[in-house]
mmCIF file with all atom_site columns, C-alpha atoms and ligand atoms in Angstrom:
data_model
loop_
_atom_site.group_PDB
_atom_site.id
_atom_site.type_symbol
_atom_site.label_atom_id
_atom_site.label_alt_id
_atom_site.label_comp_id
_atom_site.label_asym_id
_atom_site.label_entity_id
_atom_site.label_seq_id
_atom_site.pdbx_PDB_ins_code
_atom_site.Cartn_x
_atom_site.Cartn_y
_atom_site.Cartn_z
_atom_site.occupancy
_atom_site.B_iso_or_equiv
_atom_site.pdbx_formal_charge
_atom_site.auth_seq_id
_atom_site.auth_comp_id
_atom_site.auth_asym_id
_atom_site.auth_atom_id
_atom_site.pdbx_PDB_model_num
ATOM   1   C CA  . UNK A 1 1   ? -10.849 -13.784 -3.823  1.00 0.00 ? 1   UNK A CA  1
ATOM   2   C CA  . UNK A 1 2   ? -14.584 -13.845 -2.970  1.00 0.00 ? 2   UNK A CA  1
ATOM   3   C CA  . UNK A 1 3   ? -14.248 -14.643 0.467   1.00 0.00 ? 3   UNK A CA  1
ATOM   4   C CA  . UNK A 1 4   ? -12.239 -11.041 0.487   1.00 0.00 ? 4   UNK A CA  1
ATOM   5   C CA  . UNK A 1 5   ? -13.878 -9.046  -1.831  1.00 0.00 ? 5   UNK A CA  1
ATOM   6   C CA  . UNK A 1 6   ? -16.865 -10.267 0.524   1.00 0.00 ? 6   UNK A CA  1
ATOM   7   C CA  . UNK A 1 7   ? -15.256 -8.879  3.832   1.00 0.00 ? 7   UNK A CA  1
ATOM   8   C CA  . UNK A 1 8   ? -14.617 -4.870  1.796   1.00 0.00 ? 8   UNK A CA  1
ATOM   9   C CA  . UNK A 1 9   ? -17.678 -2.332  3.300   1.00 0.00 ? 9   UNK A CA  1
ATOM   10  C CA  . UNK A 1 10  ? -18.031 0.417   0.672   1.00 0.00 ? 10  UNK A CA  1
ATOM   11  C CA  . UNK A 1 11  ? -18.861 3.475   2.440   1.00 0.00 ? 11  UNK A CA  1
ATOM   12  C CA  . UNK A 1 12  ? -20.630 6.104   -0.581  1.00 0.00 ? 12  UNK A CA  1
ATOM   13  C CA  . UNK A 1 13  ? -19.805 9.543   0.103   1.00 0.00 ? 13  UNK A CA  1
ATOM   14  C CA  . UNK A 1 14  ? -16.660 9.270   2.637   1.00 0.00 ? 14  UNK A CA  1
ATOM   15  C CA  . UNK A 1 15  ? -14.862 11.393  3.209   1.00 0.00 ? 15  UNK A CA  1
ATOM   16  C CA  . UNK A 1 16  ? -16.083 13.263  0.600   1.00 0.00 ? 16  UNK A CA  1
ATOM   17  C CA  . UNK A 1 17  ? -19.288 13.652  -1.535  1.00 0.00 ? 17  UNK A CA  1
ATOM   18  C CA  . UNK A 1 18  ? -18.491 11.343  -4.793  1.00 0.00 ? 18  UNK A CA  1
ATOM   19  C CA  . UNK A 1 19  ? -16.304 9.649   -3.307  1.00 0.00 ? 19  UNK A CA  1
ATOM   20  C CA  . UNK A 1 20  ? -16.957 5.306   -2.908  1.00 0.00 ? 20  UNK A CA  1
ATOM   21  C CA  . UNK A 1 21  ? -13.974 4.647   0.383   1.00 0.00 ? 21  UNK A CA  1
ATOM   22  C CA  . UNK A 1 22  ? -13.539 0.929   0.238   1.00 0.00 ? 22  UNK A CA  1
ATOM   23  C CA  . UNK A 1 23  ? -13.909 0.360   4.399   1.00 0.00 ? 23  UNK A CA  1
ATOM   24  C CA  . UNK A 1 24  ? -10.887 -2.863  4.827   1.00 0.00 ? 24  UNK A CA  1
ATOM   25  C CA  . UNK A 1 25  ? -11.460 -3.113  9.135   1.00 0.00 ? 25  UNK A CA  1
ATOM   26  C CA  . UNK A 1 26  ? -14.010 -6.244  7.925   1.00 0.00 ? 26  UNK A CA  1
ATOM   27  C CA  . UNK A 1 27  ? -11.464 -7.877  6.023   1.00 0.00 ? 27  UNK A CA  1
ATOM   28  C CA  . UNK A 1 28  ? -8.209  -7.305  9.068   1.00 0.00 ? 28  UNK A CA  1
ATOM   29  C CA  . UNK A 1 29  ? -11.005 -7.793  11.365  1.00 0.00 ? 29  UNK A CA  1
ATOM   30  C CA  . UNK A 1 30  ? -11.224 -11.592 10.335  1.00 0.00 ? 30  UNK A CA  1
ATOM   31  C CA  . UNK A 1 31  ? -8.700  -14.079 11.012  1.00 0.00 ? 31  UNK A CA  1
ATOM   32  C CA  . UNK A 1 32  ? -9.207  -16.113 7.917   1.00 0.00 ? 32  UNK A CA  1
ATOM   33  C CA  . UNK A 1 33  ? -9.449  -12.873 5.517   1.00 0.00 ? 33  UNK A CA  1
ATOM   34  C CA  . UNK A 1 34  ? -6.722  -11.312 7.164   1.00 0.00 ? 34  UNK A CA  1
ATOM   35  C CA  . UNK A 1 35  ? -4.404  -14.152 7.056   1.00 0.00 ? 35  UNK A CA  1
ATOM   36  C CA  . UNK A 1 36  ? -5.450  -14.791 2.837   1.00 0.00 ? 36  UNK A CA  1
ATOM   37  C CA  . UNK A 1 37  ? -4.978  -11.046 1.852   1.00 0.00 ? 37  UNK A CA  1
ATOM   38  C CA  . UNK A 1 38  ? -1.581  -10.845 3.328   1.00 0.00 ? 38  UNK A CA  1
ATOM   39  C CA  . UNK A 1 39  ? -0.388  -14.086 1.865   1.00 0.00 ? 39  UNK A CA  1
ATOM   40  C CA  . UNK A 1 40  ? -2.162  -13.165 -1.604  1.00 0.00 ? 40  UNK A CA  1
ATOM   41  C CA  . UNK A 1 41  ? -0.004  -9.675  -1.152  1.00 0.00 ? 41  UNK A CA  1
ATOM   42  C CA  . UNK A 1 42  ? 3.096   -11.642 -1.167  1.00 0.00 ? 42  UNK A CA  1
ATOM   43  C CA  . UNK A 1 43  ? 2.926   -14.656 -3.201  1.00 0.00 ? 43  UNK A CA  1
ATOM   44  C CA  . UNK A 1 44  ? 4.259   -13.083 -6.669  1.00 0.00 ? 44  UNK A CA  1
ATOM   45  C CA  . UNK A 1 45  ? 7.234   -11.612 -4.561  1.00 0.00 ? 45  UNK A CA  1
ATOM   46  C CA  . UNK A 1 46  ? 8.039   -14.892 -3.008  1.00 0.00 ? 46  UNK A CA  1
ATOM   47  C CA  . UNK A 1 47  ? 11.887  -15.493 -3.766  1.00 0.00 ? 47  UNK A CA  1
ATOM   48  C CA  . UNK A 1 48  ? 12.381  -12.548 -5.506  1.00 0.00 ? 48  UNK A CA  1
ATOM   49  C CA  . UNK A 1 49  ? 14.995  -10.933 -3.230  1.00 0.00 ? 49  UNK A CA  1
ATOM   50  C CA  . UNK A 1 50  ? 13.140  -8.470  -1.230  1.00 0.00 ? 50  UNK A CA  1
ATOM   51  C CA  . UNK A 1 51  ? 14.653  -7.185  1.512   1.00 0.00 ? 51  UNK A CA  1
ATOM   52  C CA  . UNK A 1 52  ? 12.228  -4.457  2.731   1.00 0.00 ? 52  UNK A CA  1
ATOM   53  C CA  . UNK A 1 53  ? 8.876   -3.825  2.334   1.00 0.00 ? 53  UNK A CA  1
ATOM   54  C CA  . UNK A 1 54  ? 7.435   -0.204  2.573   1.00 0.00 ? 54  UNK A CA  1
ATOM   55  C CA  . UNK A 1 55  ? 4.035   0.633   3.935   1.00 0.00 ? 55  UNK A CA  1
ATOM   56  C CA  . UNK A 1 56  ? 2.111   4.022   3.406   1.00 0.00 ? 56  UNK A CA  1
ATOM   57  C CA  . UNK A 1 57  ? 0.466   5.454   6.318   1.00 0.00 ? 57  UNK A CA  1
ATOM   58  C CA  . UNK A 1 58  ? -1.683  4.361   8.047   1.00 0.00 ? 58  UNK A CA  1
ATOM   59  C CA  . UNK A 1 59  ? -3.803  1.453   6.168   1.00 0.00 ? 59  UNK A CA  1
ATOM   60  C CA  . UNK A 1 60  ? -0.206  0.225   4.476   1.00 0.00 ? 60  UNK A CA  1
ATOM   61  C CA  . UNK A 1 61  ? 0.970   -0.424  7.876   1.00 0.00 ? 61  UNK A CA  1
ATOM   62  C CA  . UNK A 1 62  ? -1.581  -3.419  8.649   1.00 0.00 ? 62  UNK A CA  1
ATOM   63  C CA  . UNK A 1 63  ? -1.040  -5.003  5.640   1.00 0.00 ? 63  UNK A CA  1
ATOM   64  C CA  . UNK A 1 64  ? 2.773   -4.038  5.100   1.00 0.00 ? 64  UNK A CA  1
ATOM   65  C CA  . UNK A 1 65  ? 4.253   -5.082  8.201   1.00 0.00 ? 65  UNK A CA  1
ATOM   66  C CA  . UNK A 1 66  ? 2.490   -8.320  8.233   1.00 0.00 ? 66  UNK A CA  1
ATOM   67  C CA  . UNK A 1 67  ? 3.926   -9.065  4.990   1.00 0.00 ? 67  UNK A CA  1
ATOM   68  C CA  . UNK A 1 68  ? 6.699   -8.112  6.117   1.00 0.00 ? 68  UNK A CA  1
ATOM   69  C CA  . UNK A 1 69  ? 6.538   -10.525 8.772   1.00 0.00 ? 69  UNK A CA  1
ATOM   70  C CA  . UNK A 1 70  ? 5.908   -13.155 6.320   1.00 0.00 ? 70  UNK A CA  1
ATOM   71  C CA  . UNK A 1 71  ? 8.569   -12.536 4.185   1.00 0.00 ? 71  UNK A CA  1
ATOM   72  C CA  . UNK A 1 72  ? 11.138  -12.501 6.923   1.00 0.00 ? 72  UNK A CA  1
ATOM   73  C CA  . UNK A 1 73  ? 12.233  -8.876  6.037   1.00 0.00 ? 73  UNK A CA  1
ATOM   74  C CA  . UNK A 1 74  ? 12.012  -5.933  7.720   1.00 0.00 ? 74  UNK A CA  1
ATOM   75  C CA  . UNK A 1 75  ? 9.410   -2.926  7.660   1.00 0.00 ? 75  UNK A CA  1
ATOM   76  C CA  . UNK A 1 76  ? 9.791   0.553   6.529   1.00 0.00 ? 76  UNK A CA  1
ATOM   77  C CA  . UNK A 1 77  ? 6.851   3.046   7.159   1.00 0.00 ? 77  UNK A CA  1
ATOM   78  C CA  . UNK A 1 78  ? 6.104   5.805   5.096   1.00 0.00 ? 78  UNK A CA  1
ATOM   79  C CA  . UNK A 1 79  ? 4.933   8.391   7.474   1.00 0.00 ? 79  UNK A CA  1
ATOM   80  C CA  . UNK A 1 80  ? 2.384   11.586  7.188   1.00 0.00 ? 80  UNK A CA  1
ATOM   81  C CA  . UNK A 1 81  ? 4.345   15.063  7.942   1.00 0.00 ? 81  UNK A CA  1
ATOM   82  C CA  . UNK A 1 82  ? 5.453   15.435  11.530  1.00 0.00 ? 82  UNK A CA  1
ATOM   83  C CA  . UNK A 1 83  ? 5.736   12.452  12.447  1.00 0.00 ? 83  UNK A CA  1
ATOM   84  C CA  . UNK A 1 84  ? 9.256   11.086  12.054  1.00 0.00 ? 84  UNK A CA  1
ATOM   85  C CA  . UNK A 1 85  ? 11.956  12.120  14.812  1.00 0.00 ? 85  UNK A CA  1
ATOM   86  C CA  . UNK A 1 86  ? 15.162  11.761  13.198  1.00 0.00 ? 86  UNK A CA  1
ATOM   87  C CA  . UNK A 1 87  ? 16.289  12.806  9.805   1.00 0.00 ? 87  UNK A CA  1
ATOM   88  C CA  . UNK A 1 88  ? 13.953  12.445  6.766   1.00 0.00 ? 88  UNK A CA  1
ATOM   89  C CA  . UNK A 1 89  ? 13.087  12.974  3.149   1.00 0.00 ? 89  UNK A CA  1
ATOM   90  C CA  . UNK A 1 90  ? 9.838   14.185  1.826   1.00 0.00 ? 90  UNK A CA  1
ATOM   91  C CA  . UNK A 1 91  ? 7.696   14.045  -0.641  1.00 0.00 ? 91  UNK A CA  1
ATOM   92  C CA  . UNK A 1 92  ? 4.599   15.796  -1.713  1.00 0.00 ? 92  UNK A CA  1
ATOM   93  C CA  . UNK A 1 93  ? 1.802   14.031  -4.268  1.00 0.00 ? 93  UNK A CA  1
ATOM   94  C CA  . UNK A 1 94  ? -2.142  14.897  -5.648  1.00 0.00 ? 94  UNK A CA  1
ATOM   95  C CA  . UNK A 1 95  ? -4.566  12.037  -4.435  1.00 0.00 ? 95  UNK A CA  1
ATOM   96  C CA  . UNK A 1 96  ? -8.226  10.892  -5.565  1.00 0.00 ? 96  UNK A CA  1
ATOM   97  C CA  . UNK A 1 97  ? -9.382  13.327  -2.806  1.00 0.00 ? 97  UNK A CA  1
ATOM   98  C CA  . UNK A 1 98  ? -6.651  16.633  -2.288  1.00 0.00 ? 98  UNK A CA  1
ATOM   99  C CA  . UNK A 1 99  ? -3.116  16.316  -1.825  1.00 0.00 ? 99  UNK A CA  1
ATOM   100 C CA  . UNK A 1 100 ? -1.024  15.022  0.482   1.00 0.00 ? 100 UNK A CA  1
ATOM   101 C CA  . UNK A 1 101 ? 3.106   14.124  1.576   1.00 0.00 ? 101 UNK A CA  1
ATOM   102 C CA  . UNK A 1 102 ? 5.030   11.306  2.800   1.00 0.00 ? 102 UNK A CA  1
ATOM   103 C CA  . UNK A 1 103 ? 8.494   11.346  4.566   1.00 0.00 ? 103 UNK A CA  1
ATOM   104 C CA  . UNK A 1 104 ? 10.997  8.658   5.847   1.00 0.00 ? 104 UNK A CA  1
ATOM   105 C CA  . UNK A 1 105 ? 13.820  8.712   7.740   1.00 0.00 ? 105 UNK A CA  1
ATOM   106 C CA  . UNK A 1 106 ? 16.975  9.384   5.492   1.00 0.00 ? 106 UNK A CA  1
ATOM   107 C CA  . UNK A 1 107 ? 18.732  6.211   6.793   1.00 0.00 ? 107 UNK A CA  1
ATOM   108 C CA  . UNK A 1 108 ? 15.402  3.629   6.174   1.00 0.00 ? 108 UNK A CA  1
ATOM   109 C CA  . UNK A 1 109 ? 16.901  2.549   2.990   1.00 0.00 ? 109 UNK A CA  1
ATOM   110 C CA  . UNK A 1 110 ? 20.389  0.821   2.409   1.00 0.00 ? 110 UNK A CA  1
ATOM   111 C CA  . UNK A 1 111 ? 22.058  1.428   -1.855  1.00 0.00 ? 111 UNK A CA  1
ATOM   112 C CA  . UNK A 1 112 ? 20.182  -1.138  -3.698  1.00 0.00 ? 112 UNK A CA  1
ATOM   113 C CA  . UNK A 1 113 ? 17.904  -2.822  -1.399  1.00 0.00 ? 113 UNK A CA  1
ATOM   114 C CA  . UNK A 1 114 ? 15.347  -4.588  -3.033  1.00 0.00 ? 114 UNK A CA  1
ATOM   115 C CA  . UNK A 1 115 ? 11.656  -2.827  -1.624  1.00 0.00 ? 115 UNK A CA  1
ATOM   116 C CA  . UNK A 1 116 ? 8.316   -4.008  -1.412  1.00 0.00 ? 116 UNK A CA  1
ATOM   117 C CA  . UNK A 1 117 ? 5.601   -1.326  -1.868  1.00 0.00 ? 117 UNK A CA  1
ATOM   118 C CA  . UNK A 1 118 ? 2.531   -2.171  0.008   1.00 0.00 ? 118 UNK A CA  1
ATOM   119 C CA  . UNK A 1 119 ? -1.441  -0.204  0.277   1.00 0.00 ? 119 UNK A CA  1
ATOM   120 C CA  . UNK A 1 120 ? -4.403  -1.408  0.828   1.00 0.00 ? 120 UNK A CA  1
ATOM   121 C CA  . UNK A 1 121 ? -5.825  0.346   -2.230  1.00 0.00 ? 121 UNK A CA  1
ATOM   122 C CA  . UNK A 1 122 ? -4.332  1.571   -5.372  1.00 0.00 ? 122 UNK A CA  1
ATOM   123 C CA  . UNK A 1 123 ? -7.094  4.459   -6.422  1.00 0.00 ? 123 UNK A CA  1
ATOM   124 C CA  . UNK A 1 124 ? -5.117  7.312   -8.970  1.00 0.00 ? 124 UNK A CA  1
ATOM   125 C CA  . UNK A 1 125 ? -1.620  6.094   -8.044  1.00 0.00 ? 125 UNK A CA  1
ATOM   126 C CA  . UNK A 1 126 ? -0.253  9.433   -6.662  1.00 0.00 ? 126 UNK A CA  1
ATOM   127 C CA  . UNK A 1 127 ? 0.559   7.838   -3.283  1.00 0.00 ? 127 UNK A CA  1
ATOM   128 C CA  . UNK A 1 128 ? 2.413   4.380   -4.380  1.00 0.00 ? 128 UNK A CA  1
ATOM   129 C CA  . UNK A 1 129 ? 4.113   6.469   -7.267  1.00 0.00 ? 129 UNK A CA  1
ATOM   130 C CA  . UNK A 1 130 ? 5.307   9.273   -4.743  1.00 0.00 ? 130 UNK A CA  1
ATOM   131 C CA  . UNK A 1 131 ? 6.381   6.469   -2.608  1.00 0.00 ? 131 UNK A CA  1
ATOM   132 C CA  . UNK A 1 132 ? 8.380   4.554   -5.404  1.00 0.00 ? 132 UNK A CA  1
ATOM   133 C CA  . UNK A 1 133 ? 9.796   7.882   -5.962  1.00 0.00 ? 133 UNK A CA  1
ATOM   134 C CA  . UNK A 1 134 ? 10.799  8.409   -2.241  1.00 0.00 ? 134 UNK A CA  1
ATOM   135 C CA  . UNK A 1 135 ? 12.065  5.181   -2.168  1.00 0.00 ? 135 UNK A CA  1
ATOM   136 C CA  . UNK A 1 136 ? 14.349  5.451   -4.728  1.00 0.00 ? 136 UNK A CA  1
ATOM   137 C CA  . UNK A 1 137 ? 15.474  8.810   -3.529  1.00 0.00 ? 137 UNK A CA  1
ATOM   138 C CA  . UNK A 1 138 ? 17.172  7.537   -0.679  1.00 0.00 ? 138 UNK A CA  1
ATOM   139 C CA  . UNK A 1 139 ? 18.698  4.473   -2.396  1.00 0.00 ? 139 UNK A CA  1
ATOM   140 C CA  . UNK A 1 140 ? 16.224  1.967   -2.975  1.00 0.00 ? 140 UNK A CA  1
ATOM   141 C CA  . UNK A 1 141 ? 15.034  -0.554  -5.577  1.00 0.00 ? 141 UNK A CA  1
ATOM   142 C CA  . UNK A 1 142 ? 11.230  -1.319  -6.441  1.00 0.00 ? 142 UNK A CA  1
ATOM   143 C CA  . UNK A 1 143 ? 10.349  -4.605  -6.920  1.00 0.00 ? 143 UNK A CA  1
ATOM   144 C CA  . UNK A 1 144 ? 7.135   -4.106  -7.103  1.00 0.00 ? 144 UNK A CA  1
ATOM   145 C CA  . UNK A 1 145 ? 3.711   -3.036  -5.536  1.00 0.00 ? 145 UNK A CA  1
ATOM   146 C CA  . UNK A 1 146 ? 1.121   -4.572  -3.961  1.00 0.00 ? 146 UNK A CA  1
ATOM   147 C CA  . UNK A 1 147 ? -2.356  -3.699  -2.767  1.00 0.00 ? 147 UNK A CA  1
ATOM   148 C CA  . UNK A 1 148 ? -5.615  -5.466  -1.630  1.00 0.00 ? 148 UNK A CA  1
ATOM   149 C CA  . UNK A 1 149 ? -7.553  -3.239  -3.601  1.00 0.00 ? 149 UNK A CA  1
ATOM   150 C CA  . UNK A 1 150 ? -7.178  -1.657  -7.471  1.00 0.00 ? 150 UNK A CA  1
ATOM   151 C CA  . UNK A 1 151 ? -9.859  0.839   -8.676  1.00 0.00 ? 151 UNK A CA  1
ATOM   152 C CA  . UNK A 1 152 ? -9.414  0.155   -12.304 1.00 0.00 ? 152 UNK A CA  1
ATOM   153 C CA  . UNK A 1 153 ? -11.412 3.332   -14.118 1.00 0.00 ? 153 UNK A CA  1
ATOM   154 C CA  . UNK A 1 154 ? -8.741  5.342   -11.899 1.00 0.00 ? 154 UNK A CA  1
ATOM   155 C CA  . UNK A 1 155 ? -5.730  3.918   -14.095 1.00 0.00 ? 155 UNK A CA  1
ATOM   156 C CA  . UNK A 1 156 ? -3.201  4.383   -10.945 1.00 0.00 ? 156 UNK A CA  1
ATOM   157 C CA  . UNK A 1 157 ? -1.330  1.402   -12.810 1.00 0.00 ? 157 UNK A CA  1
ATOM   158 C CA  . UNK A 1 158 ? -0.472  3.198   -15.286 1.00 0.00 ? 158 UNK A CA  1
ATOM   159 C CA  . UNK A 1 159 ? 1.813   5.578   -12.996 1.00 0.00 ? 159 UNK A CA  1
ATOM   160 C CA  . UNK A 1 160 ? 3.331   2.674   -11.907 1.00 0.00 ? 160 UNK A CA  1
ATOM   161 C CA  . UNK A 1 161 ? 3.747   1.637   -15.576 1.00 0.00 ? 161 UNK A CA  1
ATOM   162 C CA  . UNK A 1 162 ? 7.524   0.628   -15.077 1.00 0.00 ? 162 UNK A CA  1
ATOM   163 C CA  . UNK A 1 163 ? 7.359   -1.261  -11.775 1.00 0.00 ? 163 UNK A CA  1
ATOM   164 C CA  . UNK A 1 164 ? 5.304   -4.844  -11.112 1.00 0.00 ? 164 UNK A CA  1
ATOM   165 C CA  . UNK A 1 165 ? 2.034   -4.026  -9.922  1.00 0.00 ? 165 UNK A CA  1
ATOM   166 C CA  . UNK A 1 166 ? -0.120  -6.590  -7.604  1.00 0.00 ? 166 UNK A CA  1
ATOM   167 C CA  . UNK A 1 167 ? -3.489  -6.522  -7.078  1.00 0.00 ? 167 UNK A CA  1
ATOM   168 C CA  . UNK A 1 168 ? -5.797  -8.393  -5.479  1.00 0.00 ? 168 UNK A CA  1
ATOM   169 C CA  . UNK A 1 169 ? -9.243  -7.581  -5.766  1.00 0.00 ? 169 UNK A CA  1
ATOM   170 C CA  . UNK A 1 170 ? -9.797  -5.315  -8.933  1.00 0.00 ? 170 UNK A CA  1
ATOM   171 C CA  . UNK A 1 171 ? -13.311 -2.553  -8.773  1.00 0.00 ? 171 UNK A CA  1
ATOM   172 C CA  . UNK A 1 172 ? -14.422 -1.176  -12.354 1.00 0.00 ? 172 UNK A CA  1
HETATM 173 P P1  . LIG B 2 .   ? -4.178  7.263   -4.733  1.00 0.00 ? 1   LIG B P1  1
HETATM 174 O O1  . LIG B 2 .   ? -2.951  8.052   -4.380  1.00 0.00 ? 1   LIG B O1  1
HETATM 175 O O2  . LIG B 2 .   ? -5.210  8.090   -5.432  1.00 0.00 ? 1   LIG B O2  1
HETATM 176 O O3  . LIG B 2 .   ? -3.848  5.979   -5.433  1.00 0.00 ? 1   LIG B O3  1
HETATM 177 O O4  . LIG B 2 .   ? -4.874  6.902   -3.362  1.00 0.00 ? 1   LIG B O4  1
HETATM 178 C C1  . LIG B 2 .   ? -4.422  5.873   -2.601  1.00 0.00 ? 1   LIG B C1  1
HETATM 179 C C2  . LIG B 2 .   ? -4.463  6.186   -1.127  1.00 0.00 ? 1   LIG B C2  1
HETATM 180 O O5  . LIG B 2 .   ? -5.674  6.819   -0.728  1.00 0.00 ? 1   LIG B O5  1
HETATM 181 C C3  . LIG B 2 .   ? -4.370  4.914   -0.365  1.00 0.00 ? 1   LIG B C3  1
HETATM 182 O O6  . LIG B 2 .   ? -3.491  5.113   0.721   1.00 0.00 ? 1   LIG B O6  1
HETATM 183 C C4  . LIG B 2 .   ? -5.772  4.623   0.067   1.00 0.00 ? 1   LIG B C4  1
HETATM 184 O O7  . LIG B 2 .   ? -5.773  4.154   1.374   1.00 0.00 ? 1   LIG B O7  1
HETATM 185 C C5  . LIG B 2 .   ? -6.530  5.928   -0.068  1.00 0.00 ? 1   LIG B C5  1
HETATM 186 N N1  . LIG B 2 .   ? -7.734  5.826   -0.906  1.00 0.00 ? 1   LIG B N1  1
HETATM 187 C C6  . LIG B 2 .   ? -7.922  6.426   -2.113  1.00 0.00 ? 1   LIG B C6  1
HETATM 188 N N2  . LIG B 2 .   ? -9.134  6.189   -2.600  1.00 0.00 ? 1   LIG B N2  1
HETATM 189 C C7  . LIG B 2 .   ? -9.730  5.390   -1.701  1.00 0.00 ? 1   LIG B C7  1
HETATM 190 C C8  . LIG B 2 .   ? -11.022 4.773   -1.640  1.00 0.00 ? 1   LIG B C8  1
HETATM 191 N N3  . LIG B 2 .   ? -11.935 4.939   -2.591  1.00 0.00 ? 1   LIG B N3  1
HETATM 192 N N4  . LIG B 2 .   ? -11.294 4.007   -0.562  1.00 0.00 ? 1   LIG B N4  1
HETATM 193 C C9  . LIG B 2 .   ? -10.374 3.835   0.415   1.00 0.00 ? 1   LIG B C9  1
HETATM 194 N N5  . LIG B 2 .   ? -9.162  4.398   0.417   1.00 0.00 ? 1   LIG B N5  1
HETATM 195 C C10 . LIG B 2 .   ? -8.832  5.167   -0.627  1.00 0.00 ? 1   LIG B C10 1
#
């Protein structure tokens, strides 16, 4: 976990004053770190059924559909407004930094499919909760959610106090 939490750039101040954004192209840009993180991501979901994994625009897509790729499932991505053609559900969430809203097509999500929630960080918890939530809404199952990064004094885990919660490098 060194080798990773030595390849994360904080940036102070972006994109806000106050704010600490934990900079992940170091870590994707390396082969080795790359490669680590995304089987780190997976390994407490390995054989537990999943048959999706969800990604959160646009940092949940590198990770996401890589595990994805590992896990021999398929990808579903979690889009900012506008962006999806076809027929969606939305949903609208506070974050660290203002607010924000999610949609994905209406038909991403068979009744009962097992889902994978993947981000590279988990800050507050608005945007992997909103997501579970979405998730759900069109017929989903969590089985849990993963992210490279957790920013503990920001208790996001305990929004996601009912699902499994992965992380793999942990900030105070
Ligand atoms: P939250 O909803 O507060 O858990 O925020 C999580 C989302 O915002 C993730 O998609 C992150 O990519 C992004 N994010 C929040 N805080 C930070 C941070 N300090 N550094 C980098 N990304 C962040």
């Amino acid at each position: 976990m060194h080798r990773l939490k030595q390849q994360i750039r904080d940036i102070p101040d972006f994109p806000e004053p106050g704010i600490v954004f934990k900079d992940i192209t170091p870590l994707v840009k390396n082969p080795d770190t790359l490669r680590l993180s995304v089987h780190q991501l997976i390994h407490p979901f390995i054989g537990q059924g999943i048959d999706l994994v969800a990604g959160m625009e646009a940092r949940g897509f590198i990770f996401g559909t890589l595990a994805a790729w590992e896990l021999g499932v398929g990808f579903i991505p979690l889009r900012k407004p506008g962006k999806l053609p076809y027929h969606k559900k939305s949903i609208s969430y506070d974050l660290e930094y203002g607010s924000a809203t999610l949609e994905a097509h209406s038909d991403a999500i068979g009744d009962g499919q097992r889902v994978l929630v993947i981000d590279d960080v988990l800050a507050t918890g608005g945007t992997a909760a909103a997501s579970c939530q979405l998730i759900e809404q069109l017929g989903g199952q969590i089985s849990g959610c993963a992210f490279v990064i957790e920013l503990n004094a920001l208790n996001g885990r305990e929004k996601l106090n009912s699902y499994q919660v992965h992380s793999l490098l942990n900030y105070d």
